[in-house]
Coordinates of C-alpha atoms in Angstrom, one line a residue:
M73 CA 58.5 73.9 -72.6
S74 CA 62.3 74.7 -72.8
R75 CA 64.1 76.0 -69.7
R76 CA 64.6 79.3 -71.6
R77 CA 60.9 79.7 -72.2
L78 CA 60.1 78.6 -68.6
G79 CA 62.3 81.4 -67.3
A80 CA 60.5 83.9 -69.4
R81 CA 57.1 82.6 -68.4
L82 CA 58.0 82.7 -64.7
L83 CA 58.9 86.3 -64.9
A84 CA 55.8 87.1 -67.1
L85 CA 53.5 85.5 -64.6
G86 CA 54.9 87.0 -61.5
G87 CA 57.9 84.9 -60.8
V88 CA 57.6 84.2 -57.1
L89 CA 54.0 83.0 -57.3
V90 CA 54.8 80.5 -60.0
L91 CA 58.0 79.5 -58.2
Q92 CA 56.2 78.7 -55.0
A93 CA 53.6 76.7 -56.9
A94 CA 56.3 74.8 -58.6
L95 CA 58.4 73.9 -55.6
P96 CA 56.4 71.1 -54.1
G97 CA 57.5 69.0 -57.1
A98 CA 57.6 69.1 -60.8
A99 CA 55.2 66.9 -62.7
G100 CA 56.8 63.4 -62.8
A101 CA 60.2 64.6 -61.4
A102 CA 59.7 63.0 -58.0
G103 CA 59.3 59.6 -59.6
S104 CA 62.0 59.8 -62.2
P105 CA 64.4 56.8 -62.3
A106 CA 67.4 59.0 -61.5
E107 CA 65.8 60.4 -58.3
R108 CA 64.6 56.9 -57.2
R109 CA 68.2 55.7 -57.5
A110 CA 69.5 58.6 -55.5
L111 CA 67.0 58.0 -52.7
Q112 CA 67.9 54.4 -52.6
G113 CA 71.3 55.3 -51.3
L114 CA 73.4 54.7 -54.5
R115 CA 76.7 56.5 -54.7
L116 CA 79.3 57.4 -57.2
R117 CA 81.8 54.6 -58.0
Y118 CA 84.9 54.2 -60.1
G119 CA 84.5 52.3 -63.3
S120 CA 85.6 51.9 -66.9
A121 CA 84.7 54.1 -69.8
R122 CA 82.6 51.2 -71.1
Q123 CA 80.6 51.0 -67.9
A124 CA 80.0 54.8 -68.1
G125 CA 78.9 54.5 -71.7
L126 CA 81.9 56.5 -72.9
I127 CA 84.5 56.0 -75.6
E128 CA 87.8 55.1 -74.0
R129 CA 90.2 56.7 -76.4
H130 CA 88.5 60.0 -76.3
L131 CA 88.2 59.8 -72.5
E132 CA 91.9 59.3 -72.3
G133 CA 92.2 62.3 -74.6
V134 CA 90.6 64.4 -71.8
A135 CA 93.6 63.8 -69.6
D136 CA 96.0 64.3 -72.5
E137 CA 94.5 67.7 -73.2
A138 CA 94.7 68.7 -69.5
R139 CA 98.3 67.6 -69.4
R140 CA 99.2 69.6 -72.4
F141 CA 98.8 72.9 -70.5
L142 CA 101.5 71.9 -68.1
G143 CA 103.9 73.2 -70.8
P144 CA 104.2 76.6 -72.4
S145 CA 100.7 78.0 -73.0
P146 CA 102.0 79.8 -75.0
E147 CA 104.9 81.1 -73.0
H148 CA 104.4 80.1 -69.4
P149 CA 102.6 77.0 -68.1
Y150 CA 98.8 77.6 -67.8
Y151 CA 99.0 75.9 -64.4
A152 CA 101.6 74.1 -62.3
G153 CA 99.3 71.1 -61.9
A154 CA 95.7 70.0 -62.3
V155 CA 93.2 67.3 -61.4
V156 CA 90.6 66.3 -64.0
L157 CA 87.6 64.1 -63.2
A158 CA 84.9 63.0 -65.7
G159 CA 81.9 60.7 -65.4
R160 CA 78.6 59.7 -66.7
G161 CA 75.7 58.3 -64.7
R162 CA 77.1 56.9 -61.4
T163 CA 80.4 56.0 -62.9
V164 CA 83.5 58.2 -62.5
A165 CA 85.5 56.9 -65.5
L166 CA 88.4 59.3 -65.3
H167 CA 90.2 60.8 -62.3
R168 CA 93.7 61.9 -63.0
A169 CA 96.2 64.2 -61.2
M170 CA 99.2 65.8 -63.0
G171 CA 101.9 68.3 -62.3
E172 CA 102.5 69.8 -59.0
A173 CA 100.3 71.3 -56.2
V174 CA 103.2 73.4 -54.8
R175 CA 106.0 74.4 -57.0
Y176 CA 106.9 78.1 -56.8
A177 CA 108.2 79.8 -53.7
D178 CA 108.3 83.4 -54.9
Y179 CA 107.8 85.6 -58.0
D180 CA 109.5 88.8 -59.1
G181 CA 107.2 90.9 -61.2
R182 CA 110.0 93.2 -62.4
T183 CA 111.8 90.4 -64.2
D184 CA 108.9 88.0 -64.6
R185 CA 111.1 85.3 -62.9
V186 CA 110.2 82.8 -60.2
R187 CA 112.0 81.1 -57.4
E188 CA 111.0 77.4 -57.3
F189 CA 111.1 75.2 -54.3
P190 CA 113.8 72.6 -54.3
A191 CA 112.7 69.4 -56.0
A192 CA 112.5 67.6 -52.6
E193 CA 110.2 70.3 -51.2
R194 CA 107.7 70.4 -54.0
I195 CA 104.4 68.7 -53.6
P196 CA 103.0 66.6 -56.5
M197 CA 99.4 67.0 -57.4
A198 CA 97.2 64.1 -56.1
E199 CA 93.7 63.1 -57.0
D200 CA 92.5 64.2 -53.5
T201 CA 94.3 67.5 -53.6
V202 CA 92.2 70.3 -52.0
F203 CA 91.8 73.4 -54.1
D204 CA 90.7 77.0 -53.5
L205 CA 87.5 76.8 -55.5
A206 CA 87.2 80.6 -55.9
S207 CA 83.9 81.6 -57.6
L208 CA 82.6 78.0 -57.5
T209 CA 81.7 79.2 -54.1
K210 CA 78.8 81.2 -55.7
L211 CA 77.1 77.9 -56.5
F212 CA 77.0 76.9 -52.9
T213 CA 75.7 80.3 -51.8
S214 CA 73.0 79.9 -54.5
L215 CA 72.0 76.5 -53.4
L216 CA 71.6 77.8 -49.8
A217 CA 69.4 80.6 -51.1
V218 CA 67.1 78.2 -53.0
Q219 CA 66.8 76.0 -49.9
Q220 CA 65.5 79.0 -48.0
M221 CA 63.0 79.6 -50.8
E222 CA 61.7 76.0 -50.4
R223 CA 61.2 76.8 -46.7
G224 CA 59.3 79.9 -47.3
Q225 CA 61.9 82.2 -45.8
L226 CA 63.0 83.8 -49.0
E227 CA 61.1 85.0 -52.1
L228 CA 62.7 85.3 -55.5
E229 CA 61.0 88.5 -56.7
T230 CA 61.1 90.3 -53.4
P231 CA 63.4 93.4 -53.1
V232 CA 66.5 92.7 -51.1
D233 CA 65.9 95.5 -48.7
R234 CA 62.9 93.6 -47.3
Y235 CA 65.5 91.3 -45.7
L236 CA 68.4 93.8 -45.4
P237 CA 66.9 97.2 -44.6
E238 CA 70.4 98.7 -44.9
F239 CA 70.6 97.7 -48.5
T240 CA 69.0 100.8 -50.0
G241 CA 69.7 104.1 -51.6
G242 CA 70.5 105.1 -55.2
G243 CA 68.1 102.6 -56.6
K244 CA 69.3 99.6 -54.6
E245 CA 65.8 99.2 -53.1
L246 CA 64.6 98.0 -56.5
I247 CA 67.1 95.1 -56.6
T248 CA 65.4 91.7 -56.1
V249 CA 66.8 88.4 -54.9
R250 CA 66.5 87.0 -58.4
Q251 CA 68.7 89.8 -59.8
L252 CA 71.4 89.0 -57.3
L253 CA 71.3 85.3 -58.3
T254 CA 71.4 86.1 -62.1
H255 CA 73.8 89.1 -62.0
T256 CA 71.2 91.6 -63.3
S257 CA 71.2 93.9 -60.3
G258 CA 73.1 96.7 -62.1
L259 CA 75.8 96.7 -59.3
R260 CA 79.4 97.1 -60.3
S261 CA 81.5 94.0 -60.5
W262 CA 83.7 94.6 -57.5
A263 CA 84.6 96.8 -54.6
P264 CA 87.9 96.9 -52.5
F265 CA 86.6 95.5 -49.2
Y266 CA 90.2 94.6 -48.3
Q267 CA 91.0 98.3 -47.9
Q268 CA 88.6 98.5 -44.9
S269 CA 90.3 97.4 -41.7
T270 CA 87.0 96.7 -39.8
R271 CA 83.8 94.7 -40.5
A272 CA 81.8 97.9 -39.9
G273 CA 83.9 99.6 -42.6
Q274 CA 83.3 96.8 -45.0
L275 CA 79.6 96.9 -44.5
R276 CA 79.5 100.7 -44.9
L277 CA 81.3 100.2 -48.2
L278 CA 78.6 97.8 -49.4
W279 CA 75.7 100.0 -48.2
S280 CA 77.2 102.9 -50.0
V281 CA 77.5 101.2 -53.4
R282 CA 74.9 102.4 -55.9
P283 CA 73.7 100.6 -59.1
Q284 CA 75.5 101.7 -62.2
E285 CA 72.4 100.9 -64.3
N286 CA 68.7 100.4 -63.4
P287 CA 68.3 96.9 -61.9
G288 CA 67.1 94.4 -64.5
T289 CA 68.4 96.3 -67.5
V290 CA 71.9 94.9 -67.8
Y291 CA 73.9 91.7 -67.2
R292 CA 77.1 92.2 -65.3
Y293 CA 78.9 89.5 -63.4
S294 CA 79.4 90.9 -59.9
D295 CA 80.9 89.6 -56.7
L296 CA 78.8 92.1 -54.8
N297 CA 75.7 90.2 -55.7
L298 CA 76.8 87.1 -53.8
I299 CA 78.3 89.1 -50.9
T300 CA 74.9 90.7 -50.5
L301 CA 73.2 87.4 -50.7
Q302 CA 75.5 86.0 -48.0
L303 CA 74.5 88.8 -45.6
L304 CA 70.9 88.2 -46.5
L305 CA 71.1 84.5 -45.7
E306 CA 72.9 85.1 -42.5
R307 CA 70.3 87.6 -41.4
I308 CA 67.2 85.4 -42.1
T309 CA 68.8 82.2 -40.7
G310 CA 70.8 83.5 -37.8
H311 CA 73.8 81.4 -38.9
T312 CA 77.0 82.3 -40.6
L313 CA 77.6 81.1 -44.2
D314 CA 80.2 78.5 -43.2
V315 CA 77.8 76.9 -40.7
L316 CA 75.0 76.9 -43.3
L317 CA 77.4 75.3 -45.9
H318 CA 78.3 72.5 -43.5
D319 CA 74.9 71.8 -42.0
E320 CA 72.8 72.1 -45.2
I321 CA 75.0 70.8 -48.0
T322 CA 78.4 69.2 -47.2
A323 CA 77.5 67.2 -44.1
P324 CA 74.3 65.6 -45.6
L325 CA 76.1 64.8 -48.9
G326 CA 79.3 63.5 -47.2
M327 CA 81.5 66.2 -48.8
H328 CA 84.0 66.1 -46.0
R329 CA 86.8 67.8 -48.0
T330 CA 84.7 70.9 -48.8
R331 CA 84.6 73.8 -46.4
Y332 CA 85.6 77.4 -45.7
N333 CA 88.8 78.2 -43.9
P334 CA 90.5 74.7 -44.0
P335 CA 92.6 73.9 -41.0
L336 CA 96.3 74.0 -40.9
S337 CA 96.5 70.2 -41.1
W338 CA 95.1 70.4 -44.6
R339 CA 97.9 72.6 -45.9
R340 CA 100.2 69.8 -47.2
V341 CA 97.3 68.4 -49.3
T342 CA 96.2 71.8 -50.6
A343 CA 97.3 73.4 -53.9
A344 CA 99.1 76.7 -53.5
T345 CA 97.8 79.7 -55.3
E346 CA 99.5 83.1 -55.9
V347 CA 102.5 85.0 -54.7
Q348 CA 100.5 88.1 -53.8
R349 CA 102.3 91.4 -54.0
P350 CA 101.3 94.8 -55.5
P351 CA 100.7 95.9 -58.2
W352 CA 99.1 92.7 -59.5
S353 CA 97.4 92.0 -56.1
G354 CA 95.7 94.4 -53.7
L355 CA 97.5 92.8 -50.8
N356 CA 101.1 91.9 -50.0
R357 CA 100.8 88.4 -48.6
G358 CA 103.6 86.5 -50.3
L359 CA 102.8 82.9 -51.3
V360 CA 99.2 82.1 -50.5
W361 CA 98.9 78.5 -49.6
G362 CA 96.1 76.9 -47.5
E363 CA 94.3 80.3 -47.2
V364 CA 91.8 81.9 -49.5
H365 CA 93.3 83.6 -52.5
D366 CA 90.6 86.2 -53.1
E367 CA 91.6 89.5 -51.4
N368 CA 88.1 90.4 -50.4
A369 CA 87.2 87.0 -49.1
H370 CA 90.4 87.0 -47.1
A371 CA 89.4 90.4 -45.6
L372 CA 86.0 89.1 -44.8
G373 CA 87.5 86.4 -42.6
G374 CA 87.7 83.7 -45.3
V375 CA 83.9 83.3 -45.3
A376 CA 82.2 85.1 -48.2
G377 CA 79.3 84.5 -50.6
H378 CA 81.4 84.9 -53.7
A379 CA 84.7 83.0 -52.8
G380 CA 86.3 81.1 -50.0
V381 CA 85.2 77.5 -50.3
F382 CA 87.9 74.9 -50.6
G383 CA 87.2 71.4 -52.0
T384 CA 88.3 68.4 -54.1
A385 CA 87.3 67.1 -57.5
W386 CA 85.5 64.1 -56.0
D387 CA 83.4 66.3 -53.7
L388 CA 82.4 68.4 -56.7
A389 CA 81.4 65.2 -58.6
V390 CA 79.2 64.4 -55.7
L391 CA 77.5 67.8 -56.0
A392 CA 77.1 67.3 -59.7
R393 CA 75.5 63.9 -59.2
T394 CA 73.2 65.3 -56.6
L395 CA 71.9 68.0 -59.0
L396 CA 71.6 65.6 -61.9
D397 CA 69.6 63.3 -59.7
G398 CA 67.1 66.0 -58.7
G399 CA 68.7 67.2 -55.5
A400 CA 69.4 63.9 -53.7
Y401 CA 72.5 61.7 -53.2
A402 CA 73.0 58.5 -51.3
G403 CA 69.6 58.7 -49.8
K404 CA 70.0 62.4 -48.6
R405 CA 68.0 65.2 -50.1
I406 CA 69.2 68.8 -50.1
L407 CA 66.8 70.2 -52.7
R408 CA 63.5 69.3 -54.4
P409 CA 63.5 68.3 -58.0
A410 CA 61.6 71.5 -59.0
S411 CA 64.2 73.6 -57.3
V412 CA 66.9 72.0 -59.3
E413 CA 65.0 72.7 -62.4
L414 CA 65.0 76.4 -61.5
L415 CA 68.7 76.4 -60.9
F416 CA 69.0 75.3 -64.5
T417 CA 66.3 77.6 -65.9
D418 CA 67.4 80.6 -68.0
F419 CA 66.1 83.7 -66.3
N420 CA 68.2 86.0 -68.5
T421 CA 66.2 85.7 -71.7
A422 CA 66.5 89.4 -72.1
F423 CA 70.3 89.1 -72.4
P424 CA 71.0 86.5 -75.1
G425 CA 74.4 84.9 -74.6
D426 CA 74.4 85.5 -70.9
D427 CA 72.1 82.6 -70.1
H428 CA 71.9 82.2 -66.3
G429 CA 69.9 80.2 -63.9
L430 CA 69.8 80.7 -60.1
G431 CA 73.6 80.9 -59.6
F432 CA 74.5 78.6 -62.4
E433 CA 75.8 79.8 -65.8
L434 CA 74.1 78.0 -68.7
Y435 CA 75.1 77.1 -72.3
Q436 CA 78.6 78.8 -72.3
H437 CA 80.9 77.5 -74.9
W438 CA 83.7 79.8 -73.7
Y439 CA 84.6 77.4 -71.0
M440 CA 82.2 74.4 -71.5
G441 CA 83.5 73.8 -75.0
A442 CA 81.4 71.3 -76.9
M443 CA 79.8 70.1 -73.6
A444 CA 77.7 73.3 -73.9
T445 CA 74.0 72.6 -74.6
P446 CA 70.9 74.5 -73.7
H447 CA 70.7 72.2 -70.7
S448 CA 74.3 72.3 -69.5
A449 CA 75.1 74.2 -66.3
G450 CA 78.3 75.1 -64.5
H451 CA 80.7 77.8 -63.3
T452 CA 84.4 78.7 -63.2
G453 CA 86.7 80.0 -60.5
F454 CA 89.5 82.5 -60.9
T455 CA 92.1 80.2 -59.4
G456 CA 91.6 77.8 -62.4
T457 CA 88.6 75.7 -61.3
S458 CA 85.5 74.7 -63.2
L459 CA 82.5 72.4 -63.1
V460 CA 80.2 71.5 -65.9
L461 CA 77.3 69.1 -65.8
D462 CA 75.0 68.2 -68.7
P463 CA 71.6 66.6 -68.0
S464 CA 71.1 65.8 -71.7
T465 CA 73.9 63.2 -71.5
D466 CA 73.9 62.7 -67.7
S467 CA 77.5 63.6 -67.6
F468 CA 79.8 65.8 -65.5
L469 CA 83.3 67.2 -65.8
V470 CA 85.6 68.8 -63.2
L471 CA 88.8 70.5 -64.0
L472 CA 90.8 72.0 -61.1
G473 CA 94.1 73.7 -61.8
N474 CA 96.3 76.1 -59.7
S475 CA 96.5 78.5 -62.6
V476 CA 97.4 81.6 -60.5
H477 CA 100.4 79.8 -59.1
P478 CA 102.8 81.7 -59.1
V479 CA 101.0 84.7 -60.5
R480 CA 97.6 85.5 -62.2
T481 CA 99.3 87.2 -65.2
W482 CA 100.8 83.9 -66.4
R483 CA 97.5 82.7 -67.9
A484 CA 94.5 84.2 -69.6
G485 CA 91.2 82.8 -70.9
S486 CA 89.9 79.3 -70.5
A487 CA 91.8 77.2 -73.1
P488 CA 92.3 74.1 -70.9
R489 CA 88.6 74.1 -69.9
V490 CA 87.5 74.3 -73.6
A491 CA 90.0 71.7 -74.6
V492 CA 88.9 69.1 -72.0
G493 CA 85.3 70.0 -72.6
N494 CA 85.6 69.3 -76.3
R495 CA 87.3 66.0 -75.8
F496 CA 84.9 64.8 -73.2
A497 CA 81.9 65.8 -75.4
R498 CA 83.5 63.6 -78.1
A499 CA 83.7 60.7 -75.6
V500 CA 79.9 60.6 -75.4
P501 CA 79.0 58.5 -78.4
V502 CA 76.5 59.3 -81.1
R503 CA 75.0 56.0 -82.4
T504 CA 73.2 55.4 -85.6
K505 CA 70.0 53.3 -85.7
H506 CA 71.8 50.6 -87.7
G507 CA 74.8 50.6 -85.4
G508 CA 77.3 51.3 -88.1
P509 CA 79.3 54.4 -89.1
A510 CA 77.9 57.7 -90.4
W511 CA 79.6 60.6 -92.2
Y512 CA 81.0 63.0 -89.5
S513 CA 82.1 66.6 -89.9
G514 CA 84.6 66.6 -87.0
M515 CA 85.1 69.3 -84.3
E516 CA 88.0 71.4 -85.7
T517 CA 87.8 75.1 -84.9
G518 CA 87.5 76.9 -88.2
G519 CA 86.9 73.6 -89.9
S520 CA 84.8 73.2 -93.1
G521 CA 84.1 70.5 -95.6
T522 CA 81.8 69.1 -98.2
L523 CA 80.2 65.8 -98.9
T524 CA 79.2 65.6 -102.6
L525 CA 77.1 63.1 -104.4
P526 CA 77.8 62.1 -108.1
P527 CA 75.8 63.8 -110.9
L528 CA 72.2 62.7 -111.0
T529 CA 69.2 63.5 -113.3
P530 CA 65.8 63.2 -111.5
A531 CA 63.2 62.0 -113.8
T532 CA 60.1 63.4 -112.0
T533 CA 59.1 66.3 -109.8
A534 CA 58.6 63.7 -107.0
A535 CA 62.3 63.1 -106.5
R536 CA 63.6 63.6 -103.0
L537 CA 66.9 63.8 -101.2
R538 CA 66.6 61.9 -97.9
C539 CA 69.0 61.1 -95.1
G540 CA 69.4 61.0 -91.4
V541 CA 71.1 64.0 -89.8
W542 CA 72.4 64.9 -86.3
W543 CA 73.9 68.2 -85.5
D544 CA 75.3 70.3 -82.6
T545 CA 77.0 73.6 -83.5
V546 CA 77.7 76.9 -81.8
P547 CA 74.7 79.1 -82.6
G548 CA 75.6 81.7 -85.2
E549 CA 79.1 80.3 -85.6
G550 CA 78.6 76.8 -87.0
S551 CA 76.1 75.3 -89.4
F552 CA 75.5 72.7 -92.1
H553 CA 74.1 73.4 -95.5
V554 CA 72.4 71.4 -98.2
E555 CA 73.2 72.7 -101.7
A556 CA 72.6 71.9 -105.4
S557 CA 74.6 72.7 -108.5
A558 CA 74.1 72.2 -112.2
D559 CA 77.8 72.3 -113.0
G560 CA 79.5 71.4 -109.8
S561 CA 81.0 74.9 -109.5
N562 CA 78.2 77.2 -108.7
W563 CA 76.1 76.1 -105.7
E564 CA 72.8 77.3 -104.5
P565 CA 70.9 76.5 -101.2
L566 CA 68.5 73.6 -101.3
P567 CA 65.6 74.1 -98.9
F568 CA 64.8 71.1 -96.7
S569 CA 62.7 69.9 -93.8
T570 CA 63.7 67.8 -90.8
L571 CA 61.6 65.5 -88.6
R572 CA 62.7 64.5 -85.2
S573 CA 63.1 60.7 -84.6
T574 CA 60.9 61.1 -81.6
G575 CA 58.0 62.4 -83.7
G576 CA 56.2 65.7 -84.0
S577 CA 55.9 68.1 -86.9
P578 CA 58.5 68.7 -89.6
E579 CA 60.6 71.8 -89.2
Q580 CA 61.3 73.8 -92.4
W581 CA 64.7 75.2 -93.3
P582 CA 63.9 77.4 -96.4
Q583 CA 67.5 78.9 -96.4
G584 CA 68.9 75.4 -96.9
S585 CA 71.0 75.5 -93.7
A586 CA 70.6 74.6 -90.0
G587 CA 72.7 75.0 -86.9
G588 CA 72.7 75.2 -83.1
W589 CA 71.6 72.3 -81.0
S590 CA 69.2 69.7 -82.4
G591 CA 68.4 67.9 -79.1
R592 CA 71.0 65.1 -79.3
I593 CA 68.6 63.0 -81.4
W594 CA 68.6 62.0 -85.1
H595 CA 66.3 63.8 -87.6
R596 CA 65.0 62.7 -90.9
L597 CA 66.0 65.2 -93.6
E598 CA 64.1 65.6 -96.8
A599 CA 64.7 68.0 -99.7
P600 CA 62.4 68.2 -102.7
L601 CA 64.2 68.1 -106.1
D602 CA 61.2 69.1 -108.2
A603 CA 63.1 72.1 -109.6
W604 CA 65.7 69.7 -111.0
A605 CA 63.4 67.3 -112.8
G606 CA 64.9 66.3 -116.1
R607 CA 68.1 68.3 -115.5
P608 CA 71.5 67.0 -114.2
V609 CA 72.2 68.1 -110.6
R610 CA 74.9 67.6 -108.1
L611 CA 74.0 67.6 -104.4
R612 CA 76.2 68.2 -101.4
F613 CA 76.3 68.7 -97.7
R614 CA 78.6 71.4 -96.4
H615 CA 79.6 72.2 -92.9
T616 CA 81.3 75.3 -91.5
A617 CA 82.7 76.3 -88.1
T618 CA 83.6 80.0 -88.1
G619 CA 84.1 81.0 -84.5
R620 CA 86.5 80.3 -81.7
Y621 CA 84.4 77.4 -80.3
V622 CA 82.8 74.3 -81.7
G623 CA 79.9 72.0 -80.9
R624 CA 79.8 68.2 -81.1
G625 CA 79.6 68.4 -84.9
V626 CA 77.3 67.2 -87.7
Y627 CA 76.5 63.6 -88.7
V628 CA 74.9 62.5 -92.0
D629 CA 73.7 59.0 -92.5
V630 CA 72.0 56.7 -95.2
V631 CA 71.9 59.3 -98.0
R632 CA 69.4 58.5 -100.7
V633 CA 67.8 60.2 -103.7
A634 CA 64.5 58.5 -104.3
E635 CA 61.6 58.7 -106.8
P636 CA 58.4 56.7 -106.6
A637 CA 59.6 54.1 -109.0
R638 CA 63.3 53.8 -108.2
L639 CA 66.2 54.7 -106.0
R640 CA 68.5 56.9 -108.1
F641 CA 71.2 56.9 -105.4
T642 CA 71.7 55.2 -102.1
E643 CA 74.9 54.8 -100.1
D644 CA 73.7 51.4 -99.1
R645 CA 74.9 50.3 -102.6
P646 CA 78.7 50.0 -102.6
A647 CA 78.9 51.3 -106.1
D648 CA 77.0 54.5 -105.1
A649 CA 78.9 54.9 -101.9
S650 CA 82.3 54.8 -103.7
R651 CA 81.3 57.8 -105.8
I652 CA 80.7 60.1 -102.8
E653 CA 83.4 62.8 -102.7
A654 CA 84.3 63.6 -99.0
V655 CA 86.4 66.6 -98.2
G656 CA 86.7 67.3 -94.4
W657 CA 84.2 64.6 -93.6
T658 CA 85.1 61.1 -92.3
R659 CA 83.3 57.9 -91.6
S660 CA 82.8 57.5 -87.8
A661 CA 81.0 54.9 -85.7
D662 CA 80.9 57.2 -82.7

């Protein structure tokens, strides 16, 4: 069962009952090789691309892509500096710092000009630079919530007001814990807590908020969900969120550079964020450096469920490795394997495109790039941070940039995240069974191409087109097609079937095209040519990428046209292979 279907089944069968039944351990998960290694005390280590099972030139391209955004993007730099870390398995194969952690002293919004620190006073970015992680904080809050579910102190489908009686009125009493974690509560995205001078006033503001839509009927990303979850966790545990973070996550995992409210001694190793002044900020704080950037988190004392955690790229890699290994790292367990599965289970099946686990965003090409698969999970932070992990390739990618330094208006979108995600996805090789090259469509945005066979005339209705095919495209925005033509000018779809290399039943593609994610495995493609018996025909493969984002691409291998008595075409024969017309396709061994 897919994680998407699992999420739907959990809700259909009562959610919390199934969750509690699942938590003691998923079938087989407790004995998985990854978990056994984690419990043996193995840790992340630095190593080569080869040791990580990655392609070195594409891995180096990840750093090149991150470095490109130090320049005009398109007018101002996207960030003053960045740290990028990438790994697979237990090997961190890339950890690179670039640019500057502290560069700008002030910003004038009227002229869009900055005052830079003198060169001697600027601080270069380092691999261990500490960043304001912004909304990556939401992941830690979510992990703490799931821990309480494991301990029986919190139930997924229980209304929040069961734990926070003040959280009621206007329909809030219908909001469940799950809806907070999946941003389906109906609450608005934000409220100005920084305008309240006292804690009591901040709480009154939260209690007064009413859902804008009925809970469970809409997806809307909201800081209020995680602020509410913070208060809930503090109520049921009797501890503040910063204490919970330290005691339950960072101390056991050895994440010693991850915490709320970093001490003054960390300032020189911390990336600066924004020069905060109205109107682009709700507060007039000047250069924010070593303190939380988010105005509401600052007003809440630096400790908030939605923002406020500081950390390093290495510590985030440790967190990624912990989750990829079923909740354990270096012999320390913070979650059970079944709980980790639920973090990565899509509970938002009613909102296609807004796939969401418990706290984690799932399958989001807009910042994961080609790393996005139905299994990939991650999050972004407003200050320029992101984390992506993909269980299907056992890989993880961290990009930390100070992109609001000097001001938030200098950047927009997630172009660096997509660029490094695409290049890192390319660094994970696709291997053929024979170990040689295959035809590859590439990963160009808006790319297209054709792979055309020479004219053939099938002699019998038993003729078949056969080949191996591997594909990963953005659903609805990328696909590959198999087509036939009598004259080489007018093409029509050629229906085909595919059979997974791991077995199972054939899947039919009557429209002659397929797209999306094929499971990162090869398929055997077969297309009947009975309609072309006795007639000349040209066959071709065509790929298209029509949207803003791309997947890992399409591979076609060992193309053959066979009949019971003979092979009419096979690219194994040099004479046949030389007659293939490739436009936009290349031969690639990876």
